[in-house]
Coordinates of C-alpha atoms and ligand atoms in Angstrom, one line a residue:
M1 CA -0.1 0.1 0.0
R2 CA 1.2 3.4 -0.8
V3 CA 0.5 6.3 1.8
I4 CA 0.9 9.9 2.0
Y5 CA 2.5 11.8 4.9
P6 CA 1.9 15.6 4.5
G7 CA 3.2 18.3 6.7
S8 CA 5.0 21.5 6.8
F9 CA 8.3 19.8 8.2
D10 CA 9.9 23.2 8.9
P11 CA 11.9 21.6 9.8
V12 CA 11.5 17.6 10.2
T13 CA 12.1 16.6 13.7
N14 CA 12.8 13.1 15.5
G15 CA 9.0 13.2 16.1
H16 CA 8.0 13.0 12.3
L17 CA 11.1 10.5 11.9
D18 CA 9.4 8.3 14.4
I19 CA 6.1 8.2 12.4
I20 CA 8.1 8.0 8.8
Q21 CA 10.1 5.1 10.3
R22 CA 7.0 3.1 11.5
C23 CA 5.3 3.9 8.0
S24 CA 8.2 2.4 6.3
D25 CA 8.2 -0.7 8.2
R26 CA 4.3 -1.0 7.4
F27 CA 3.5 0.2 4.0
D28 CA 5.0 -0.4 0.5
Q29 CA 5.7 3.1 -0.2
V30 CA 5.7 6.4 2.1
I31 CA 5.3 9.7 -0.1
I32 CA 6.5 12.6 2.4
S33 CA 4.6 15.7 1.1
V34 CA 6.0 19.0 2.1
L35 CA 3.2 21.7 1.9
D36 CA 4.3 24.8 0.3
N37 CA 2.1 27.1 2.0
K38 CA 2.6 30.8 0.7
R39 CA 0.5 32.2 3.4
K40 CA 2.8 30.8 6.2
S41 CA 6.3 32.2 6.9
S42 CA 8.8 29.3 7.2
V43 CA 12.3 29.2 8.3
F44 CA 13.4 26.9 5.7
T45 CA 12.4 27.1 2.0
V46 CA 10.6 24.1 0.4
D47 CA 13.9 23.0 -1.2
E48 CA 15.7 23.1 1.9
R49 CA 13.2 21.2 3.9
I50 CA 13.1 18.5 1.0
K51 CA 16.8 18.2 1.3
L52 CA 16.7 17.8 5.0
L53 CA 14.1 15.2 4.7
E54 CA 16.1 13.4 2.0
E55 CA 19.3 13.2 4.2
S56 CA 17.1 12.3 7.4
T57 CA 15.6 9.3 5.7
K58 CA 18.4 8.2 3.2
E59 CA 18.7 4.8 5.1
L60 CA 14.9 3.9 4.2
H61 CA 14.3 2.2 0.8
N62 CA 10.8 3.1 0.3
I63 CA 10.5 6.9 0.6
E64 CA 9.6 9.5 -1.9
I65 CA 9.9 13.1 -1.0
D66 CA 7.7 15.7 -2.8
S67 CA 5.9 18.9 -2.3
F68 CA 2.6 20.3 -3.0
T69 CA 0.4 23.6 -2.9
G70 CA -3.1 23.9 -2.6
L71 CA -5.7 21.1 -1.2
L72 CA -4.2 18.0 -0.1
T73 CA -7.2 16.0 -1.6
D74 CA -6.4 17.3 -5.1
Y75 CA -2.7 16.4 -4.4
A76 CA -3.6 12.8 -3.3
K77 CA -5.7 12.3 -6.5
K78 CA -3.1 13.5 -8.7
K79 CA -0.7 10.9 -6.9
G80 CA -3.2 8.3 -7.5
C81 CA -3.1 7.7 -3.6
S82 CA -6.0 7.5 -1.3
T83 CA -4.4 6.9 2.2
I84 CA -3.1 9.7 4.3
I85 CA -1.3 9.4 7.4
R86 CA -1.3 11.7 10.2
G87 CA 0.6 11.7 13.7
L88 CA -1.3 12.0 16.8
R89 CA 0.8 13.6 19.6
A90 CA -1.5 14.3 22.2
V91 CA -5.6 14.5 22.7
S92 CA -5.0 18.3 21.9
D93 CA -4.0 17.2 18.3
F94 CA -7.3 15.2 17.9
E95 CA -9.9 17.8 17.3
Y96 CA -8.0 19.4 14.5
E97 CA -6.9 16.3 12.9
M98 CA -10.5 14.9 13.0
Q99 CA -11.9 17.9 11.4
L100 CA -9.2 17.9 8.7
A101 CA -9.9 14.1 7.9
L102 CA -13.6 14.6 7.8
I103 CA -13.5 17.7 5.5
N104 CA -11.0 15.6 3.2
R105 CA -13.4 12.8 3.0
K106 CA -16.2 15.0 2.1
T107 CA -14.4 16.3 -0.8
Y108 CA -12.5 13.0 -1.7
P109 CA -15.0 10.1 -0.5
D110 CA -12.3 7.5 -1.2
L111 CA -9.9 9.2 1.0
E112 CA -9.0 7.5 4.1
T113 CA -6.9 9.2 7.3
L114 CA -4.9 6.9 9.4
F115 CA -3.6 8.2 12.7
M116 CA -0.4 7.1 14.1
V117 CA 0.2 7.7 17.8
S118 CA 3.5 9.1 18.4
S119 CA 6.2 7.3 20.5
T120 CA 6.1 8.7 24.0
G121 CA 9.8 9.8 23.9
V122 CA 8.9 12.5 21.2
S123 CA 5.1 13.2 21.7
F124 CA 6.0 16.5 23.3
L125 CA 7.9 17.8 20.1
S126 CA 7.0 20.4 17.6
S127 CA 9.0 22.1 14.9
S128 CA 8.1 25.6 16.5
L129 CA 9.5 24.7 19.8
V130 CA 12.8 23.4 18.2
R131 CA 13.2 26.5 16.0
E132 CA 12.6 28.4 19.2
I133 CA 15.3 26.8 21.2
A134 CA 17.7 26.9 18.1
S135 CA 17.0 30.5 17.9
F136 CA 18.4 31.1 21.4
N137 CA 21.5 28.8 20.7
G138 CA 19.8 25.9 22.9
E139 CA 20.7 22.2 22.8
I140 CA 18.6 20.6 20.1
S141 CA 20.6 17.6 19.4
C142 CA 18.2 15.2 21.1
F143 CA 15.3 16.7 19.2
V144 CA 16.3 16.4 15.4
P145 CA 18.9 14.6 13.4
E146 CA 22.3 15.9 13.1
V147 CA 21.9 17.5 9.7
V148 CA 18.9 19.4 10.8
E149 CA 20.8 20.6 13.9
D150 CA 23.5 22.0 11.8
A151 CA 21.0 23.5 9.4
L152 CA 19.3 25.4 12.2
K153 CA 22.6 26.4 13.8
E154 CA 23.7 28.0 10.2
K155 CA 20.1 29.7 10.0
F156 CA 20.4 31.1 13.5
K157 CA 24.1 31.8 13.7
G158 CA 23.6 35.7 13.6
G159 CA 20.9 35.5 16.5
A160 CA 17.3 34.9 16.4
R161 CA 15.4 35.8 13.2
Ligands
LIG201 N1 5.9 15.0 15.8 C1 6.4 15.9 16.0 N2 5.7 17.1 15.6 C2 4.6 16.8 14.9 C3 4.3 15.9 14.4 C4 4.9 14.5 15.2 N3 4.5 13.4 14.7 N4 3.1 15.7 13.8 C5 2.7 17.3 13.8 N5 3.9 17.9 14.3 C6 3.9 19.2 14.5 C7 4.7 19.7 13.5 O1 6.3 20.0 13.5 C8 4.0 21.4 13.3 O2 4.7 22.1 14.5 P1 4.6 23.7 14.6 O3 3.1 23.9 14.3 O4 4.9 24.1 16.0 O5 5.4 24.0 13.4 C9 2.6 21.2 13.9 O6 2.6 19.8 14.5 C10 1.7 20.9 12.6 O7 2.3 19.9 11.8 P2 1.9 19.7 10.3 O8 1.6 18.1 10.2 O9 3.2 20.2 9.4 O10 0.4 20.2 10.0 P3 0.0 21.6 9.4 O11 -1.0 22.1 10.1 O12 1.1 22.5 9.2 O13 -0.3 21.0 7.9 C11 -1.6 19.7 6.4 C12 -1.1 19.8 7.8 C13 -0.5 19.6 5.5 C14 -2.1 18.3 6.3 C15 -2.7 20.7 6.0 O14 -2.5 21.9 6.3 C16 -3.0 20.7 4.6 O15 -3.7 19.6 4.1 N6 -3.1 21.5 3.8 C17 -3.4 21.8 2.7 C18 -4.6 22.8 2.5 C19 -5.6 21.8 2.7 O16 -6.1 20.7 1.8 N7 -6.4 22.0 3.8 C20 -7.5 21.1 4.3 C21 -8.9 21.5 3.7 S1 -9.5 23.0 4.3

C-alpha cells in the first residue's frame, strides 16, 4: 500500500521521523509531502525542507519526497493515492485532525486518513519549539537529526530571526 504523509516539516524533527520510520516498516511506499504554503512564513524554503528530509531518511528504501500546493485532496488524487497518514501526539491534536480528516473525506470520499500515535519519547515535540530553542542557541541534538541541527545552527548563527 502507498501512503502520503503530509506536513510543513519546517524542519523535520525526531517526532516526524518516528512516524516515517514506522510507516516505512508497514507500508510499501511512503510519500512524504511538504506543504508549500505561501501564507505561512517558514524558516526553511521548500527545497531546503526537502533536502533535510532526504538526508534524514536516506537509510529507508521506500520513501519518496515531494511537495505540494493547494488542497491535499487534489494532490492525493493527482498522486493516485487515497491513504493519508497523520501523527497524533496528544489529545489536543485530535480535534483539528478529526476536522481535517472529515473535511477531506467530504471532498474526496475514497480518501482514508490513518492516525498513528507518536512514541512517548517524542510526543512533546513540535517544529516551532525546536526552532525557538535553536534561535536562542539552545541544545537541540536530542530533538532533531544531526543534519537538521547543523542547518538550524547555520540559520540562526546571527541570532534569532
Ligand atoms: N512529531 C512531532 N511534531 C509533529 C508531529 C509529530 N509526529 N506531527 C505534527 N507535528 C507538528 C509539526 O512540527 C508542526 O509544529 P509547528 O506548528 O510547531 O511548526 C505542527 O505539528 C503541525 O504540523 P503539520 O503536520 O505540518 O501540520 P500543518 O497543520 O502545518 O499541515 C496539512 C497539515 C499539510 C495536512 C494541512 O495543512 C493541509 O492539508 N494543507 C493543505 C490545504 C488543505 O487541503 N487544507 C484542508 C482542507 S481546508
